PDB file of C-alpha atoms in Angstrom:
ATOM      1  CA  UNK A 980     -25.258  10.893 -13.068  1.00  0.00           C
ATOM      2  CA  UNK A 981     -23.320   7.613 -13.109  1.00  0.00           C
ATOM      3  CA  UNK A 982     -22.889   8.001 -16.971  1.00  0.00           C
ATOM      4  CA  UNK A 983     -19.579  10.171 -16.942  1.00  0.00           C
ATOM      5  CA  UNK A 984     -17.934   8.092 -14.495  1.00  0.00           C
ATOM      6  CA  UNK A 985     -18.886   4.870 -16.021  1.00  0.00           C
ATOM      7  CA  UNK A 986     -17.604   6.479 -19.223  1.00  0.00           C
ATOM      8  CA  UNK A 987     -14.107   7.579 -17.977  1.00  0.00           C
ATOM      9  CA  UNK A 988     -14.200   3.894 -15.816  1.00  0.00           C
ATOM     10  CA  UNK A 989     -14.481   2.123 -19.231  1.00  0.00           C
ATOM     11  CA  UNK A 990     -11.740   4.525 -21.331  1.00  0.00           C
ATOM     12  CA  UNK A 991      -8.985   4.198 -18.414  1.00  0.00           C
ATOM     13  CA  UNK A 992      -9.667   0.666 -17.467  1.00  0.00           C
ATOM     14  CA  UNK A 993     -11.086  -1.227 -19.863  1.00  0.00           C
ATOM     15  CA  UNK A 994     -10.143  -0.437 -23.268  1.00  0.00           C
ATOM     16  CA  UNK A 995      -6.290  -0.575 -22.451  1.00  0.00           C
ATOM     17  CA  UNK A 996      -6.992  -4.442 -21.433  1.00  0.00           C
ATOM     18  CA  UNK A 997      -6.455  -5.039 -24.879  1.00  0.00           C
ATOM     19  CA  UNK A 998      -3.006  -4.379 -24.098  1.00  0.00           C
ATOM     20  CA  UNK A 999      -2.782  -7.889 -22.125  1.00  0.00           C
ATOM     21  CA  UNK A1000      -2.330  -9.309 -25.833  1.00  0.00           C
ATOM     22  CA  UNK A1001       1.056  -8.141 -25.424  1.00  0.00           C
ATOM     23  CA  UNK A1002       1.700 -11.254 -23.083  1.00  0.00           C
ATOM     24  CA  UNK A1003       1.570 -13.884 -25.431  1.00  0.00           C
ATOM     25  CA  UNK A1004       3.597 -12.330 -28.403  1.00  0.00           C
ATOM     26  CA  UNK A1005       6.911 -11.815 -29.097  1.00  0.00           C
ATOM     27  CA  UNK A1006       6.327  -7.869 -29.110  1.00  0.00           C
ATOM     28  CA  UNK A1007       7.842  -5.301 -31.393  1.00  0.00           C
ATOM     29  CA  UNK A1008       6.196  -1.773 -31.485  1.00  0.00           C
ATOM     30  CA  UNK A1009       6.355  -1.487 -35.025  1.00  0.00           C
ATOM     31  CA  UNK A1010       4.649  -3.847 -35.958  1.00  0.00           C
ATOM     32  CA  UNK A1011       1.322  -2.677 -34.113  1.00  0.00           C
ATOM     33  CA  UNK A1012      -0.633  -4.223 -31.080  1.00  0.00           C
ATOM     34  CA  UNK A1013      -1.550  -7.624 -33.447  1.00  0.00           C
ATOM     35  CA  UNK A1014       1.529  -7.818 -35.584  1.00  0.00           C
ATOM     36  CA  UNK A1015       3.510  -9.674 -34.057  1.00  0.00           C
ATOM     37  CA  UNK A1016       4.402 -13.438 -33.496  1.00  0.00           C
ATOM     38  CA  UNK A1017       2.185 -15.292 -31.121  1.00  0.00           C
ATOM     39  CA  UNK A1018       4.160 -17.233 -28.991  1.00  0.00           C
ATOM     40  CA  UNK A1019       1.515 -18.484 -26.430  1.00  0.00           C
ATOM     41  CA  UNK A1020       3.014 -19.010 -22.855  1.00  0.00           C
ATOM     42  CA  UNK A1021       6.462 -18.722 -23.771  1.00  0.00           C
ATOM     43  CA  UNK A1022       6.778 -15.413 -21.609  1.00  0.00           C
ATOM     44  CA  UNK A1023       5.732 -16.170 -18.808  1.00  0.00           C
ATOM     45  CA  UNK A1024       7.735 -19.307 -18.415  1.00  0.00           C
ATOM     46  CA  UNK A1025      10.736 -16.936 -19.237  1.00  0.00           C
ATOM     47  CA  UNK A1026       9.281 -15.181 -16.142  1.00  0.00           C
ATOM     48  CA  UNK A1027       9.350 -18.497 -13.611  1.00  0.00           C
ATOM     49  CA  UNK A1028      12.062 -19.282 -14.872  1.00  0.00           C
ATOM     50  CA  UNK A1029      14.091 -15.974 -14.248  1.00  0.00           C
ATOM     51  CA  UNK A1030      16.747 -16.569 -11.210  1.00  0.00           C
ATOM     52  CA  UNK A1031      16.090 -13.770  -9.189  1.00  0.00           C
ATOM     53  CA  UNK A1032      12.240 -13.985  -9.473  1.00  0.00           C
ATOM     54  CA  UNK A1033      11.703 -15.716  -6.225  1.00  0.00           C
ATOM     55  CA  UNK A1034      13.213 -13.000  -3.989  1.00  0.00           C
ATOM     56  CA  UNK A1035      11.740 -10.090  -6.092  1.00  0.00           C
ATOM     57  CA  UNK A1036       8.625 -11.797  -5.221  1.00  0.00           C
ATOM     58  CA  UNK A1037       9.358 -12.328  -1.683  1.00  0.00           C
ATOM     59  CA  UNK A1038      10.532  -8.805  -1.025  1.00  0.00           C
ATOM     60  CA  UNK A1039       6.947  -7.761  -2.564  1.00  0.00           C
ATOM     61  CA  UNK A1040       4.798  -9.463  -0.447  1.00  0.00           C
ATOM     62  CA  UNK A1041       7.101  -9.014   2.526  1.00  0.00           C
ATOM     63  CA  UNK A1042       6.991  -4.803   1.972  1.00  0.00           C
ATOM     64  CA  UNK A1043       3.370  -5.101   1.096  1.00  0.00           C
ATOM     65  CA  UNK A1044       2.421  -7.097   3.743  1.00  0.00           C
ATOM     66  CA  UNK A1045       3.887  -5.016   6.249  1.00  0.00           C
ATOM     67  CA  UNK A1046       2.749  -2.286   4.916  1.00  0.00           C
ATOM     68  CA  UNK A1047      -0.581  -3.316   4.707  1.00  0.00           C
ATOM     69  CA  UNK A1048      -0.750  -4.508   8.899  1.00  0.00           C
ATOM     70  CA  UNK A1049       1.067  -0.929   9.593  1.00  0.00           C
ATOM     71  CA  UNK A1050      -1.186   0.983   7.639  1.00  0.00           C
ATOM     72  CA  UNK A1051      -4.136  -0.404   9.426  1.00  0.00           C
ATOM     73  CA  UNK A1052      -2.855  -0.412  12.940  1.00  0.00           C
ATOM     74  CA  UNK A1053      -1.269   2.584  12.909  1.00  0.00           C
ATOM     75  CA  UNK A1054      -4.513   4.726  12.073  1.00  0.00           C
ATOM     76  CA  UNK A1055      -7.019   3.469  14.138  1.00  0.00           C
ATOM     77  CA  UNK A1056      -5.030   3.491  17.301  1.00  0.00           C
ATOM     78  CA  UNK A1057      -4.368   7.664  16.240  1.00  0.00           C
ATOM     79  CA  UNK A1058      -8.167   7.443  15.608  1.00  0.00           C
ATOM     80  CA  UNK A1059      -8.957   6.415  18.857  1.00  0.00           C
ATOM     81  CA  UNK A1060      -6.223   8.503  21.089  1.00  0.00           C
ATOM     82  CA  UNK A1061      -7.948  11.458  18.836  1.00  0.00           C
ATOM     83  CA  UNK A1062     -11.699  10.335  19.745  1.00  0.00           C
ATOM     84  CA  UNK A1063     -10.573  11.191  23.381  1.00  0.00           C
ATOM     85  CA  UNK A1064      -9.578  14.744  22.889  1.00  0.00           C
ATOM     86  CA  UNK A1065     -11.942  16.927  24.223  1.00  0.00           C
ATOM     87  CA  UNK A1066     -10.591  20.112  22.580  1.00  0.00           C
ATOM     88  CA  UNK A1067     -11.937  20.315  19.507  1.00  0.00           C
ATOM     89  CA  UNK A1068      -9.832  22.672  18.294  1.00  0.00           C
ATOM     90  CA  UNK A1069      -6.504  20.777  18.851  1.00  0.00           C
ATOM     91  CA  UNK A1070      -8.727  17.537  17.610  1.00  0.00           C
ATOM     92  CA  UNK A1071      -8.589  19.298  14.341  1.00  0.00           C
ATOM     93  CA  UNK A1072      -5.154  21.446  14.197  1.00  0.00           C
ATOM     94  CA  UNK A1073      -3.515  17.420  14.960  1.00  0.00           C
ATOM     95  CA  UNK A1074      -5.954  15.955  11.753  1.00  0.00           C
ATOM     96  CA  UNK A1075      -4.355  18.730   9.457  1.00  0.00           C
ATOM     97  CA  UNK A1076      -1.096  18.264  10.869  1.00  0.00           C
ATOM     98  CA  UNK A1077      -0.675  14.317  10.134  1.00  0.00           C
ATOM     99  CA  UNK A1078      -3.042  14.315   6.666  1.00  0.00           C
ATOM    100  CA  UNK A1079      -0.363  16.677   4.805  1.00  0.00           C
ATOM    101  CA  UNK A1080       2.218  14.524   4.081  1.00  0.00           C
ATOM    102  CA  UNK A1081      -0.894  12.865   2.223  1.00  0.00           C
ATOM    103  CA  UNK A1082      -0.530  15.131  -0.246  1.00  0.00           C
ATOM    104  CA  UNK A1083       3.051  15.552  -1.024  1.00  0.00           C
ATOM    105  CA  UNK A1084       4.822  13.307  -4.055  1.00  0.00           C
ATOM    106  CA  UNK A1085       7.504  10.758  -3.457  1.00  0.00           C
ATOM    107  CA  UNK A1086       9.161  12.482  -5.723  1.00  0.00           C
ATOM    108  CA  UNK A1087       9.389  15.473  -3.225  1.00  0.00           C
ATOM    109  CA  UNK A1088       9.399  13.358  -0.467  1.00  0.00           C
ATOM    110  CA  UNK A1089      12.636  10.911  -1.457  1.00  0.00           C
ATOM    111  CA  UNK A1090      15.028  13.676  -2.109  1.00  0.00           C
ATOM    112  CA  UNK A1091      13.725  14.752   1.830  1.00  0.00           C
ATOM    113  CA  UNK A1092      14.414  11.520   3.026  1.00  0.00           C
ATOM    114  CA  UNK A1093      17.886  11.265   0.846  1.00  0.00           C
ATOM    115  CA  UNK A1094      18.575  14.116   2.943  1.00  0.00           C
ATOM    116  CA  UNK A1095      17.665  13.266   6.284  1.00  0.00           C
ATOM    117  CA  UNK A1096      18.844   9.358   5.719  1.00  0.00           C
ATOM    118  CA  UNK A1097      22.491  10.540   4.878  1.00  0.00           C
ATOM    119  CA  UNK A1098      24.790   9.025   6.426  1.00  0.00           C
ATOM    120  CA  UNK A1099      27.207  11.520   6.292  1.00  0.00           C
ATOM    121  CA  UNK A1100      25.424  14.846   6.422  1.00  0.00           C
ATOM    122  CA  UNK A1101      21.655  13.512   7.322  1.00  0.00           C
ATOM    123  CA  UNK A1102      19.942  14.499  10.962  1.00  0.00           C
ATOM    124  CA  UNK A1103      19.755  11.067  11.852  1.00  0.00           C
ATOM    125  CA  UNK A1104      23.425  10.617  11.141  1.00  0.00           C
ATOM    126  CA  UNK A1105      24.323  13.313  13.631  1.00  0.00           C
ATOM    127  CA  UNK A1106      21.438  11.872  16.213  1.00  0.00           C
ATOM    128  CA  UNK A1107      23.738   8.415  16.208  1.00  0.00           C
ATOM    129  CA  UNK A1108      26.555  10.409  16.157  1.00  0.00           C
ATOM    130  CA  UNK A1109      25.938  12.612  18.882  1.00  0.00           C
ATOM    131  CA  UNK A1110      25.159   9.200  21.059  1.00  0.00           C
ATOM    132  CA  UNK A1111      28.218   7.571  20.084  1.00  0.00           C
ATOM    133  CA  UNK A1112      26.354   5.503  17.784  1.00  0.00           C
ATOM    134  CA  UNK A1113      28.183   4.639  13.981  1.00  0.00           C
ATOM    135  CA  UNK A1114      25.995   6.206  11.104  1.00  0.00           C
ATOM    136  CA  UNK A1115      23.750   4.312   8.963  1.00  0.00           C
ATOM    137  CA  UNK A1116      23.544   4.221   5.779  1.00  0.00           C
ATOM    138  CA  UNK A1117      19.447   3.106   6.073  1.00  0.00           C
ATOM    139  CA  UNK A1118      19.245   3.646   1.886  1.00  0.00           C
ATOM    140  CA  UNK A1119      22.144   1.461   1.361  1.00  0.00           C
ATOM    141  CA  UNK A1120      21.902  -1.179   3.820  1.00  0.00           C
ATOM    142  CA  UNK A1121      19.463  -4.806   2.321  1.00  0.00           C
ATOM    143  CA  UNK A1122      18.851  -4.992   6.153  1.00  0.00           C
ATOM    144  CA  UNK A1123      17.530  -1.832   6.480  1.00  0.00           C
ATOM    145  CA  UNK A1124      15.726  -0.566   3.638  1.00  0.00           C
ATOM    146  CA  UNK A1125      12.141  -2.454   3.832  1.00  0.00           C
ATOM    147  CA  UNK A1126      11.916  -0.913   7.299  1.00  0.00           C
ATOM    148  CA  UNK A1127      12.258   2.336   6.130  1.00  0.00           C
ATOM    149  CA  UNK A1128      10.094   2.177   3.023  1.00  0.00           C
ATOM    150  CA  UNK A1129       7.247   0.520   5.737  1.00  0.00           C
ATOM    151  CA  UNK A1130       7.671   3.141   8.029  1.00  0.00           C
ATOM    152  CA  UNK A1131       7.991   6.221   5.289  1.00  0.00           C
ATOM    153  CA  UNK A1132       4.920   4.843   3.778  1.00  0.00           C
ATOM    154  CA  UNK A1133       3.129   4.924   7.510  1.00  0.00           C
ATOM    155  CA  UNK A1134       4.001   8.068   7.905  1.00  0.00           C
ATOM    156  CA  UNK A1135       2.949   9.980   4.694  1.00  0.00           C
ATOM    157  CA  UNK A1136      -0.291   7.699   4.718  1.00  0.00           C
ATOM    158  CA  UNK A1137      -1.991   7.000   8.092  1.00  0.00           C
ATOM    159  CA  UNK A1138      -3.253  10.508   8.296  1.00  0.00           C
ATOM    160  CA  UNK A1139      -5.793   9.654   5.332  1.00  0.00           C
ATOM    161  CA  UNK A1140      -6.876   6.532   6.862  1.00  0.00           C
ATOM    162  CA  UNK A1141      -7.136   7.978  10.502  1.00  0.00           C
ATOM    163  CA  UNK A1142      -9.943  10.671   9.173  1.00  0.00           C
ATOM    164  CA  UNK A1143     -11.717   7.482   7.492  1.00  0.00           C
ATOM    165  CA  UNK A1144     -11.451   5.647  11.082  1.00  0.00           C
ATOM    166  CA  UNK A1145     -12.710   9.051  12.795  1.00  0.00           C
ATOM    167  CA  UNK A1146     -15.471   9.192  10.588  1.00  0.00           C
ATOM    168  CA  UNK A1147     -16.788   5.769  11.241  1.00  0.00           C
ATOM    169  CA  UNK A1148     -16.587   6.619  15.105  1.00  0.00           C
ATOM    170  CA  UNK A1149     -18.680   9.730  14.349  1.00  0.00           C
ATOM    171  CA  UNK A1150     -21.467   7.307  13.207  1.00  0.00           C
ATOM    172  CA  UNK A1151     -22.255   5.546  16.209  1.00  0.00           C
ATOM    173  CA  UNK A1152     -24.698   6.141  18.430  1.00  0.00           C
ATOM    174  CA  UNK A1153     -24.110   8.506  21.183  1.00  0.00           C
ATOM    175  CA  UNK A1154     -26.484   6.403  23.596  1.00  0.00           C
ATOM    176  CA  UNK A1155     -24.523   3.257  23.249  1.00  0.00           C
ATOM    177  CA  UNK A1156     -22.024   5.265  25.323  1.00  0.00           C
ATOM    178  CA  UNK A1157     -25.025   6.657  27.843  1.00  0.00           C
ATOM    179  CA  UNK A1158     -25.970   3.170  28.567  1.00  0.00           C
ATOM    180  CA  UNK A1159     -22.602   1.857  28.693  1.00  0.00           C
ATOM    181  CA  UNK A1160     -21.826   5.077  31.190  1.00  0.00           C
ATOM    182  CA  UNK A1161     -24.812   3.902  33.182  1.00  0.00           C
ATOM    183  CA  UNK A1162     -23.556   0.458  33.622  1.00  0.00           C
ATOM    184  CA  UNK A1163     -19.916   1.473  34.999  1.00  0.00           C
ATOM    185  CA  UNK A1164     -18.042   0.837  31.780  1.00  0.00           C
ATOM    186  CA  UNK A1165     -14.530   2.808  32.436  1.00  0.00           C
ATOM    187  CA  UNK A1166     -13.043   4.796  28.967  1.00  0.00           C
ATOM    188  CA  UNK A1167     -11.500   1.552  28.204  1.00  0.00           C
ATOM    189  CA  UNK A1168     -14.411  -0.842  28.528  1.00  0.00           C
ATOM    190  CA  UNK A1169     -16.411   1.994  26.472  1.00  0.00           C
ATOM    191  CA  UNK A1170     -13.504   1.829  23.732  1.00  0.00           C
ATOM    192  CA  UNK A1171     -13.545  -2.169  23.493  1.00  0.00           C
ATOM    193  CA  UNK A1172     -17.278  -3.090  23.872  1.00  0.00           C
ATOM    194  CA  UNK A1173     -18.848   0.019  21.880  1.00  0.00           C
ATOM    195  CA  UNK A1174     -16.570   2.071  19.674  1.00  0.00           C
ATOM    196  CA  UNK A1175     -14.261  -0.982  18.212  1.00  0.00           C
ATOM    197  CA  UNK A1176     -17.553  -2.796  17.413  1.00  0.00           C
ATOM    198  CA  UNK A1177     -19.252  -0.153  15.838  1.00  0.00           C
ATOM    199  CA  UNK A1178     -16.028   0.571  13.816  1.00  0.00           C
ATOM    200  CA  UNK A1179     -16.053  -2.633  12.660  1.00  0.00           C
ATOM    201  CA  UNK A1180     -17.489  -2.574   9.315  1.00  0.00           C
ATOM    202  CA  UNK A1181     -15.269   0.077   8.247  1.00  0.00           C
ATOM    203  CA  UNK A1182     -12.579  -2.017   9.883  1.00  0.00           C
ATOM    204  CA  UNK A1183     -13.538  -5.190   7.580  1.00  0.00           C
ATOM    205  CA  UNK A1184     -14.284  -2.975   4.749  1.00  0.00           C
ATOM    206  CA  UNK A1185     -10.910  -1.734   4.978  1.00  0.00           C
ATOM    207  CA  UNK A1186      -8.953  -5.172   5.737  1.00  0.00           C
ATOM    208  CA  UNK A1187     -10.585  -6.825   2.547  1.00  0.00           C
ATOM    209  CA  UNK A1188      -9.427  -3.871   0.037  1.00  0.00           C
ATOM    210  CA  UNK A1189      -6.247  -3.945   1.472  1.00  0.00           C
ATOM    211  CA  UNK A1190      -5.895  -7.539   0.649  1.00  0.00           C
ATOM    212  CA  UNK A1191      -6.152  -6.853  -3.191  1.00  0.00           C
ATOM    213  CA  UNK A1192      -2.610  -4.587  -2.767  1.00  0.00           C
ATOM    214  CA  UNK A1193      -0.382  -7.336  -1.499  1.00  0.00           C
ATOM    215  CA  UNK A1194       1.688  -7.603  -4.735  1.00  0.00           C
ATOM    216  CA  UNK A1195       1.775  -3.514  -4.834  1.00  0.00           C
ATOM    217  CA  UNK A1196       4.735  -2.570  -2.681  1.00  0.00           C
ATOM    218  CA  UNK A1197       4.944   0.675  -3.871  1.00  0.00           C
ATOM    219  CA  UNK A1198       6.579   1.717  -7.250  1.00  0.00           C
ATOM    220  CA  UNK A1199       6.691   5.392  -6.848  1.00  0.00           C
ATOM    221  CA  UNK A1200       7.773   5.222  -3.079  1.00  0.00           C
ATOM    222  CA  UNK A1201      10.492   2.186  -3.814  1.00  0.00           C
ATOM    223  CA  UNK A1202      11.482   3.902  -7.801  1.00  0.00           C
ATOM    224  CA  UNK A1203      12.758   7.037  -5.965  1.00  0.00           C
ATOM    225  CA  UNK A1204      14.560   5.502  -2.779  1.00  0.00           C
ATOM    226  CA  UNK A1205      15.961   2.595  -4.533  1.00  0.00           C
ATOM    227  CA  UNK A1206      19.583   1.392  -6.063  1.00  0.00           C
ATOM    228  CA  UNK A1207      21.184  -1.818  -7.480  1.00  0.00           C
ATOM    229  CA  UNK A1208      22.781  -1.783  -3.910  1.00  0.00           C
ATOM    230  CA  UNK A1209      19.306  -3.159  -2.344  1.00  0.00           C
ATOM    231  CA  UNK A1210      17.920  -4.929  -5.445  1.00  0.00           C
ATOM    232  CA  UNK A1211      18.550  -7.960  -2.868  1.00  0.00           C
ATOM    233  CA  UNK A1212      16.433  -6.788  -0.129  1.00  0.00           C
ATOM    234  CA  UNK A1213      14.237  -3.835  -2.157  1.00  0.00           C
ATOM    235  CA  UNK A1214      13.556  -5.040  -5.563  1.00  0.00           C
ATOM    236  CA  UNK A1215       9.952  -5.790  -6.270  1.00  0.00           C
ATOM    237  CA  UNK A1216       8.031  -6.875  -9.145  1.00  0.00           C
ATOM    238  CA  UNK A1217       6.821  -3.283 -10.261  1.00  0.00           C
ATOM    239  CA  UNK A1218      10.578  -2.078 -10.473  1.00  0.00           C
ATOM    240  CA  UNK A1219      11.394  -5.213 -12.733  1.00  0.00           C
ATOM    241  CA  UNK A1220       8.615  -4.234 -15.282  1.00  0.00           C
ATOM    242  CA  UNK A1221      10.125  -1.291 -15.439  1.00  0.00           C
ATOM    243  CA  UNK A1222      12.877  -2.117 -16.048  1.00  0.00           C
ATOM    244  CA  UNK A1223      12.200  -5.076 -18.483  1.00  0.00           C
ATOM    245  CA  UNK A1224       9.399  -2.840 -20.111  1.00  0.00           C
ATOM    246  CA  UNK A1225      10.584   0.635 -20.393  1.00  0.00           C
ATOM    247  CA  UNK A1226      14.503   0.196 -19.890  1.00  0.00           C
ATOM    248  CA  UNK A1227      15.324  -2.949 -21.720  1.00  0.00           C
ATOM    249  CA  UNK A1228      12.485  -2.587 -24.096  1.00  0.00           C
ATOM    250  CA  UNK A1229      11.017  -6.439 -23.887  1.00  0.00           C
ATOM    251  CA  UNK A1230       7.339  -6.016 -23.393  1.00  0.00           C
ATOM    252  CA  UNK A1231       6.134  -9.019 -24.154  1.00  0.00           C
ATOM    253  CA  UNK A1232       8.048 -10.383 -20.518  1.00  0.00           C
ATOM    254  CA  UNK A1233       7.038  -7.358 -18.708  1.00  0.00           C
ATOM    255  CA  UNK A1234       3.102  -7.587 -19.907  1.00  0.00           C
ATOM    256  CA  UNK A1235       3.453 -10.550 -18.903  1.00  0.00           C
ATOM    257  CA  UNK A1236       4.814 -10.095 -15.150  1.00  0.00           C
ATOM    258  CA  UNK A1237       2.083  -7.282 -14.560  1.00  0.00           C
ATOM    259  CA  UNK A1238      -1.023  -9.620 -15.724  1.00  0.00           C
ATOM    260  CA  UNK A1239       0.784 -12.301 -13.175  1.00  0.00           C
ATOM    261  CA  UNK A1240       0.172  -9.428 -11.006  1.00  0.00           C
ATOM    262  CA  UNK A1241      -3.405  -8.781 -11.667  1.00  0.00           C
ATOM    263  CA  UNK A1242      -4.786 -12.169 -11.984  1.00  0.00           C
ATOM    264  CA  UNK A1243      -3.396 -12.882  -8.331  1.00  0.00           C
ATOM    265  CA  UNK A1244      -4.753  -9.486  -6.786  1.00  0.00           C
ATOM    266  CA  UNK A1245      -7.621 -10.611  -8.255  1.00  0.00           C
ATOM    267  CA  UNK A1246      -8.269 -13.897  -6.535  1.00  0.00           C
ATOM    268  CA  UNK A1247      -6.637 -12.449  -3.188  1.00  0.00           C
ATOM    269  CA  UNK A1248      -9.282  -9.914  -2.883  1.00  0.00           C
ATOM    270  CA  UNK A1249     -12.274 -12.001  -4.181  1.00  0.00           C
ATOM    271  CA  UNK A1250     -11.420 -14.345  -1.239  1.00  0.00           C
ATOM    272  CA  UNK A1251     -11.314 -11.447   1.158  1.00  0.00           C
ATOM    273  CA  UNK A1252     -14.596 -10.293  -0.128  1.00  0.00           C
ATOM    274  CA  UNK A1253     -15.465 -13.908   0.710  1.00  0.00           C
ATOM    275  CA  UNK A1254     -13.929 -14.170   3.901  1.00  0.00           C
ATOM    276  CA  UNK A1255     -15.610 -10.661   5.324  1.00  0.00           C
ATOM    277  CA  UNK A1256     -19.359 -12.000   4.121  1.00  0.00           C
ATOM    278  CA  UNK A1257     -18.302 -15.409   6.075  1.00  0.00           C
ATOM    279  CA  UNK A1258     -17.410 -14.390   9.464  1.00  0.00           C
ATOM    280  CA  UNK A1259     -18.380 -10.600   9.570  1.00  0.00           C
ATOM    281  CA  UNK A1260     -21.242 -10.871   7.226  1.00  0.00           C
ATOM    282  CA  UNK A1261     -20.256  -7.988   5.499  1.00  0.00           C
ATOM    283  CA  UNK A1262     -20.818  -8.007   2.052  1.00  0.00           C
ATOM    284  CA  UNK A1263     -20.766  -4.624  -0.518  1.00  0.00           C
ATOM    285  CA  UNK A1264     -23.581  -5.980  -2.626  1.00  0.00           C
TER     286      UNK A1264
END
């Protein structure tokens, strides 16, 4: 049963590795994936070197990390206002509600929030308006735009992860709560001493997979919303491959920027993994 899977695993993520050759030469397409010059580390020195790296990289981890803390805060405190619904039926009409925008593209969703963002025709525009409040232009402003790719992001998103979190509180034992009834543990006491704990594998589980994404900011999210007007604040290293790769046509620098990328996920999230078997003694093997 694992055969097809393992199959498609190796096809999609293994074989293209080859590709990380790319890195080290001076690239041209024509002359296939070996043909051209090897110029060892030259690339990515062109990459450290690059005057504008150091803030692409900043904005990255800065919209990633926030993302990331958002993304896990934001669910489980749904998760546990929903765990105290007793109405099952609005318990699940409020799941569906928040896990659609789940399943809608950025593509879809940017030219919504182009609309809605406008600062001349937008709702919000005519919210600050109506108050006697100037307009924003929240797309066009460096200050503004990582908060509103975070907060985009949380909301198409922490529907998913609130259904994981609800699903982990499904799994604990129903007599943890009895006893903790019996000993004059208020909602609150309950939610702290027996439903956080028994979350908290999930929780861990969770925190250490996040970890690995703290160089991916979001290209699809930031490609869509973006413009050289917030390159200063918004730019992150997935928009400058593209660029470098697929726009400017030097792959060789771009190859080289994404394996950058990969090599430090890499050792983020084996140090999670790490950290979680260390003080939570969690461990997926």
């Amino acid at each position: 049963m694992l055969l097809p899977g393992v199959i498609v695993l190796f096809i999609y993520n293994y074989v293209p590795m080859v590709g990380i050759s790319i890195a080290f030469q001076n690239f041209y397409p024509s002359n296939g994936l070996f043909g051209s010059d090897w110029i060892g580390l030259t690339n990515f020195r062109y990459v450290l070197q690059m005057p504008d790296i150091m803030q692409v990289l900043w904005n990255t981890m800065y919209i990633a990390s926030m993302k990331i803390v958002a993304g896990l805060v934001v669910p489980l405190v749904i998760a546990l206002l929903l765990n105290e619904l007793k109405k099952e039926f609005i318990k699940r009409g409020i799941q569906t509600l928040i896990y659609l925008p789940h399943f809608l593209s950025w593509i879809l969703l940017g030219g919504i929030l182009i609309d809605i963002l406008s600062p001349s025709q937008g709702i919000i525009a005519q919210i600050l308006k109506a108050v006697g409040i100037d307009p924003i232009f929240f797309l066009g402003s460096t200050k503004w735009f990582p908060y509103v790719m975070v907060i985009s992001d949380v909301w198409k998103e922490f529907g998913f992860g609130t259904i994981i979190f609800l699903a982990a509180i499904t799994g604990i034992n129903p007599t943890l709560y009895e006893a903790a009834i019996m000993d004059g543990a208020s909602h609150w006491r309950q939610t702290w001493h027996v439903t956080l704990p028994g979350m908290m594998p999930i929780i861990v589980l969770m925190v250490t997979l996040s970890l690995g994404n703290v160089l991916n900011a979001g290209f699809d999210q930031i490609f869509n919303l973006y413009s050289p007007a917030v390159y200063e604040s918004g730019d992150i290293l997935d928009t400058v491959v593209y660029r470098m790769g697929l726009i400017d046509a030097q792959f060789g620098v771009a190859t080289a920027i994404g394996l950058l990328k990969s090599v430090v996920s890499t050792v983020l999230i084996s140090i999670s993994y790490y950290m979680a078997y260390r003080l939570a003694n969690y461990r997926i093997f």
